[in-house]
Amino acid sequence: MLMRLGLIRGIIGGVIGVLLGMALAMIIRLILGMELWSAAPVSAVAGICGTIGFMFGVGGFTAWLKWARGIEVGDDHYHPQEGIPEWERYFGFDLNHKVIGIQYTVTAILLFMLGGTFALIFRTELAQPDMQFLNLAQYNTLMGLHGIVMIAAILVGVGGMANYLTPLMIGAQDMAFPHLNAFAFWLNIPGAALVVTSLFTGGFDTGWTAYPPLSLVAPLGMQFFLLGVFIVGLSSIFGSINIITTILMMRAPGMSLFRMPIFVWGVFATAIISLTATQFIGLSFMMILLERLFNMPFFDPSRGGDVLLYQHLFWFYSHPAVYVFVLPGLGIISELLPVFARKPLFGYKWVAISSMAIAIVGFLVWAHHMFTSGMNPGLRTPFMMTTLLVAVPTGVKFFSWLATMWGGKMTFETPMLFVLGAFLVFLLGGLTGPPNALVVTDIQLHDTYWVVAHFHYTMFGGFTFAFMAFTYYWFPKATGRMYSEFWGKIHFLFMVGGFLTLTSAMFRLGLMGMRRRIGDYDPTVGFNNWHLLATIGGYLVAFSVFVWVVNLVLSARRGTVAAANPWRSRGLEWQIPSPAPEHNYETVPQVVGEPYDYGKEPAEDYVTFNPSPAPAGD
Amino acid sequence: MNKFIAPIILTILIAALLLAFFDNVNLLPAQATVEAKSVDGLFHLEFQLISMIFALCLGFLLYSIVTFRRKPGEEGEGQHFEGNVTLEAVWTLIPTAIVLVLGFYTATQLNNTTMADDNEVPIHVNGIQWSWLFTYPMYKEVGTVSELVLLKDQPIRLVITSESAVTPVIHSFWVPEFRMKQDAVPGVTSVLHFTPDTVGDYRVVCAELCGTGHAKMVAPVHVLEQTDYDAWLVAHGVVMGTNSEAQTSAGTEATAEATTEASTSATTDNSAAIAAGATLYTTHACIGCHKADENGTQTVGPSWIGLFGSEVTLSDGTTVTADEAYLRESILDPSAKVVEGFPDGVMPHTFADTLSEEDVNNLIAYIESLSGN
């Protein structure tokens, strides 16, 4: 029975891959006349081969290899199999985008809890000055792991939202490339495993940014971190190819680009960034690996290398990446506000175009992370100007959201509360950005807790709150049941209270001069109480996450059965039964109107399921 | 129009509260340079702008939540309007204008706060894992010191880099009270210009994650009046009013503060070895982790003050006497015996390759001299 689960077969394949990889590396070393065992190269090959082994075991290559040999591939992976319980689909290589979307979403929540646990551990250590139960090296590793595990969680969470919703929202049966879709999801499992392995192989003391030269001399854990992120990035690239193709090629008849649900615009902009920028973080991490393993001196100034080159390559991805994290979440806000305000989205086209504008301008701002780095000082002013321009399309979104609420008839169910929370938190995240953009004040704020607080606001507002709204709002669509509204509101209250406590203390600390990424601080500077407050806030957030997860798990089993369209939404996905049928739409939906025409007199449909084309002229 | 009056009043109220807060509460550290005033002026402007935009959004949000909520028993949908091009254009163009003006203003401020001064005095800053080392090109006798001493109102040019015989990595020079920060990057020389204008004791910290001891990479900064500054120079071997070149003797280039103390307490036949060891102490970056100041400061590694001949408790609970053999082993194979309370794996294992037999002897002689026996 266990062997039927793709996950178990994947793990076995992974172990075999690791062993074969070690053998391969040692044989090569033997042939080259080197000492048989050397931890770094042997474990690097083992990590790569383990990933390939896992993907073989889970079934990622099965269909492709059959196609390559000209063998007919059945659609076994497409339908729930006779006599096999439904839950097993979620532990194997399943091609249905809704299964994959839920796999992504659950994996994201698990990674969140892991990353949050790392944060709680070192947040507890920071509650008081001096080292209580961690040493400085352990602090650095936990802090770096918190960062990268949360980034992976967000990327996987974005994958969850995009994969579950995009085909449903545009009236498609599935994603354009179902095999690639499943393959991209399963890559995250060995990727995350490699990242976590760094904890047991000496850790790494560079934070998630992995700046050389420090990352060149960091312990073995660094190498697992680099490999793991590389593989998660590969998943991101595959996923974005799929999303772009699906959106461009598979929309229902009548759904022009400007009739797409606004969330799909956000996902589209995100996928363009992921597809074109992820290579740069892969490249920069690969260069560090090559310098570590083969002594290629890319970043060694004494041998013609350049330390700052890395930072340019790294931020060329890693700044646009923050828009990968937030654009789908901002799409969720734009998507849900009209439903709960019972009004059209104000300025639909402006909101849609603003996502694309953010994506494009986002490529031109990377060096604002480097104002104090020692790059040519003349570059600082141009990068400050481009950075400031990001405020303009972001402002368009905020004002359009306010105008969407104006004159509405709002109700405040849990998803709407999280949307309003996201609005408030992202607003504060956005407004605390310009002091970092403006060079003069950034020189003071760079690498302080101000920056830490600022990006936590943008990530929580742009992603976390929106992702939580997503899990509540589409919960009936995915499970056919309703979550508990009471516990949803408890979750919201603790989340908002805890988060604001945590991050307000961080802002205060940053302005006082608290550096980021230090495991210990001077007890005489006045930081102590603020750190204690931040730690209390952190525990409140952790409690709220616990409430969230328990609510979702228990409601999935025992919640009241949901109506097909509990939100009276106009969206395509709510016009079909809940949970959504295996192939989404029995008949091809015809899009005949605007997505958010709530309150229009006389009422007009967004979509009809009439097999004959809708009469022209609406 | 009257339906806009309430949210606008709410906006003004929130803005007034926030502006009053930022006018009356100082959130930033003390100011200790001329430049800090301009920086804080911009901070204040930013806080005011943030207050006003936040108040605008929050005012309308709160008003909408109260006014445009579905009342009990109410049916029907919201008002149907899809957009307004004029409004969209207004809230695209006005923010564009604001950020452009703000950008140009900041660019001029940046120019003012980073300008070189004709009278400025150079000081070299080197970041190593995990200490700051300062040298004064105008006063070679001072050698390399691990505190930054500045003269009030004297314009300074800091020349910042990261050079180390062990592992040069990126550090970042930051004194919060100076409002100045600059990374120390291997292979890059960066410059900071500023004028300290307030006497006091400050701290330079490392702001860029630089490894295990990053949190401990802190050095004292003193801004002194002329008389105190001169006294400090004299105490560090500078003879005032004469040509300082004449005072320079062989080997003092990198002589640490501790050397002077050490050589006085040591026997003469040993003093050459001790002086050589003191030089190695700095050049091979021992100073990064092992302090040799009078306070016996413990940072990332054990202090060398009083170390020689003392009983040392190891991480496995056993004790050992810190004699010559122990010190030699600990230099060449740091993981063999790890002192309790200090992490293993931090000290490089490369000294067996980079230090000669004589170097190790000199270092041990220097360590012995710090025990005062």
PDB file of C-alpha atoms in Angstrom, chain B residues 183-278:
ATOM      1  CA  ASP B 183      30.584  48.711   3.324  1.00  0.00           C
ATOM      2  CA  ALA B 184      34.171  47.537   3.632  1.00  0.00           C
ATOM      3  CA  VAL B 185      34.587  45.336   0.569  1.00  0.00           C
ATOM      4  CA  PRO B 186      37.586  43.160  -0.330  1.00  0.00           C
ATOM      5  CA  GLY B 187      39.204  44.589  -3.436  1.00  0.00           C
ATOM      6  CA  VAL B 188      37.306  47.876  -3.201  1.00  0.00           C
ATOM      7  CA  THR B 189      38.352  51.079  -1.466  1.00  0.00           C
ATOM      8  CA  SER B 190      35.458  53.277  -0.414  1.00  0.00           C
ATOM      9  CA  VAL B 191      35.434  56.713   1.092  1.00  0.00           C
ATOM     10  CA  LEU B 192      33.231  58.503   3.636  1.00  0.00           C
ATOM     11  CA  HIS B 193      33.399  62.229   4.274  1.00  0.00           C
ATOM     12  CA  PHE B 194      32.011  63.771   7.436  1.00  0.00           C
ATOM     13  CA  THR B 195      32.713  66.211  10.242  1.00  0.00           C
ATOM     14  CA  PRO B 196      32.081  65.104  13.821  1.00  0.00           C
ATOM     15  CA  ASP B 197      30.749  68.047  15.805  1.00  0.00           C
ATOM     16  CA  THR B 198      29.705  66.662  19.184  1.00  0.00           C
ATOM     17  CA  VAL B 199      32.143  65.444  21.823  1.00  0.00           C
ATOM     18  CA  GLY B 200      31.197  62.024  23.127  1.00  0.00           C
ATOM     19  CA  ASP B 201      31.708  58.281  23.130  1.00  0.00           C
ATOM     20  CA  TYR B 202      30.061  56.310  20.330  1.00  0.00           C
ATOM     21  CA  ARG B 203      30.377  52.903  18.782  1.00  0.00           C
ATOM     22  CA  VAL B 204      31.235  51.756  15.304  1.00  0.00           C
ATOM     23  CA  VAL B 205      29.386  48.539  14.549  1.00  0.00           C
ATOM     24  CA  CYS B 206      29.502  46.177  11.597  1.00  0.00           C
ATOM     25  CA  ALA B 207      26.229  46.395   9.691  1.00  0.00           C
ATOM     26  CA  GLU B 208      26.872  43.689   7.076  1.00  0.00           C
ATOM     27  CA  LEU B 209      26.615  40.073   8.180  1.00  0.00           C
ATOM     28  CA  CYS B 210      30.222  38.898   8.322  1.00  0.00           C
ATOM     29  CA  GLY B 211      30.082  35.512  10.021  1.00  0.00           C
ATOM     30  CA  THR B 212      29.864  34.062  13.500  1.00  0.00           C
ATOM     31  CA  GLY B 213      31.235  37.061  15.365  1.00  0.00           C
ATOM     32  CA  HIS B 214      29.237  39.677  13.430  1.00  0.00           C
ATOM     33  CA  ALA B 215      27.237  40.727  16.491  1.00  0.00           C
ATOM     34  CA  LYS B 216      30.469  41.306  18.428  1.00  0.00           C
ATOM     35  CA  MET B 217      32.157  43.461  15.792  1.00  0.00           C
ATOM     36  CA  VAL B 218      31.945  46.695  17.728  1.00  0.00           C
ATOM     37  CA  ALA B 219      34.684  49.252  18.373  1.00  0.00           C
ATOM     38  CA  PRO B 220      34.691  52.440  20.457  1.00  0.00           C
ATOM     39  CA  VAL B 221      34.625  55.845  18.796  1.00  0.00           C
ATOM     40  CA  HIS B 222      35.629  58.947  20.706  1.00  0.00           C
ATOM     41  CA  VAL B 223      35.122  62.494  19.514  1.00  0.00           C
ATOM     42  CA  LEU B 224      37.465  64.672  21.580  1.00  0.00           C
ATOM     43  CA  GLU B 225      38.307  68.313  22.155  1.00  0.00           C
ATOM     44  CA  GLN B 226      41.712  69.496  20.920  1.00  0.00           C
ATOM     45  CA  THR B 227      43.519  69.070  24.280  1.00  0.00           C
ATOM     46  CA  ASP B 228      42.215  65.538  24.851  1.00  0.00           C
ATOM     47  CA  TYR B 229      42.962  64.649  21.259  1.00  0.00           C
ATOM     48  CA  ASP B 230      46.548  65.852  21.581  1.00  0.00           C
ATOM     49  CA  ALA B 231      46.940  63.932  24.831  1.00  0.00           C
ATOM     50  CA  TRP B 232      45.716  60.789  23.081  1.00  0.00           C
ATOM     51  CA  LEU B 233      48.240  61.303  20.284  1.00  0.00           C
ATOM     52  CA  VAL B 234      51.077  61.827  22.755  1.00  0.00           C
ATOM     53  CA  ALA B 235      50.074  58.709  24.646  1.00  0.00           C
ATOM     54  CA  HIS B 236      50.389  56.842  21.362  1.00  0.00           C
ATOM     55  CA  GLY B 237      53.917  57.942  20.705  1.00  0.00           C
ATOM     56  CA  VAL B 238      53.353  61.089  18.665  1.00  0.00           C
ATOM     57  CA  VAL B 239      55.757  63.855  19.598  1.00  0.00           C
ATOM     58  CA  MET B 240      53.876  67.084  19.136  1.00  0.00           C
ATOM     59  CA  GLY B 241      55.486  69.916  17.266  1.00  0.00           C
ATOM     60  CA  THR B 242      58.319  67.916  15.673  1.00  0.00           C
ATOM     61  CA  ASN B 243      58.591  66.175  12.392  1.00  0.00           C
ATOM     62  CA  SER B 244      56.802  62.921  12.996  1.00  0.00           C
ATOM     63  CA  GLU B 245      58.861  61.144  10.331  1.00  0.00           C
ATOM     64  CA  ALA B 246      61.966  61.488  12.491  1.00  0.00           C
ATOM     65  CA  GLN B 247      60.289  59.570  15.278  1.00  0.00           C
ATOM     66  CA  THR B 248      59.521  56.578  13.157  1.00  0.00           C
ATOM     67  CA  SER B 249      61.724  53.650  13.977  1.00  0.00           C
ATOM     68  CA  ALA B 250      61.930  50.351  12.212  1.00  0.00           C
ATOM     69  CA  GLY B 251      59.028  47.996  12.733  1.00  0.00           C
ATOM     70  CA  THR B 252      56.576  50.464  14.263  1.00  0.00           C
ATOM     71  CA  GLU B 253      54.371  50.526  11.166  1.00  0.00           C
ATOM     72  CA  ALA B 254      52.027  47.974  12.585  1.00  0.00           C
ATOM     73  CA  THR B 255      52.868  48.195  16.242  1.00  0.00           C
ATOM     74  CA  ALA B 256      49.752  47.706  18.283  1.00  0.00           C
ATOM     75  CA  GLU B 257      48.859  49.631  21.355  1.00  0.00           C
ATOM     76  CA  ALA B 258      49.709  46.621  23.455  1.00  0.00           C
ATOM     77  CA  THR B 259      53.274  46.447  22.185  1.00  0.00           C
ATOM     78  CA  THR B 260      54.369  49.457  24.156  1.00  0.00           C
ATOM     79  CA  GLU B 261      53.030  48.028  27.358  1.00  0.00           C
ATOM     80  CA  ALA B 262      54.401  44.603  26.606  1.00  0.00           C
ATOM     81  CA  SER B 263      57.913  45.680  25.759  1.00  0.00           C
ATOM     82  CA  THR B 264      58.288  47.622  28.975  1.00  0.00           C
ATOM     83  CA  SER B 265      57.411  44.624  31.108  1.00  0.00           C
ATOM     84  CA  ALA B 266      59.493  42.118  29.210  1.00  0.00           C
ATOM     85  CA  THR B 267      63.154  41.339  29.436  1.00  0.00           C
ATOM     86  CA  THR B 268      65.298  42.948  26.769  1.00  0.00           C
ATOM     87  CA  ASP B 269      66.514  39.795  25.020  1.00  0.00           C
ATOM     88  CA  ASN B 270      62.889  38.795  24.529  1.00  0.00           C
ATOM     89  CA  SER B 271      61.591  42.179  23.396  1.00  0.00           C
ATOM     90  CA  ALA B 272      62.321  41.652  19.705  1.00  0.00           C
ATOM     91  CA  ALA B 273      60.314  38.433  19.706  1.00  0.00           C
ATOM     92  CA  ILE B 274      57.476  40.091  21.593  1.00  0.00           C
ATOM     93  CA  ALA B 275      57.402  43.035  19.197  1.00  0.00           C
ATOM     94  CA  ALA B 276      57.365  40.653  16.246  1.00  0.00           C
ATOM     95  CA  GLY B 277      54.559  38.683  17.870  1.00  0.00           C
ATOM     96  CA  ALA B 278      52.591  41.869  18.450  1.00  0.00           C
TER      97      ALA B 278
END
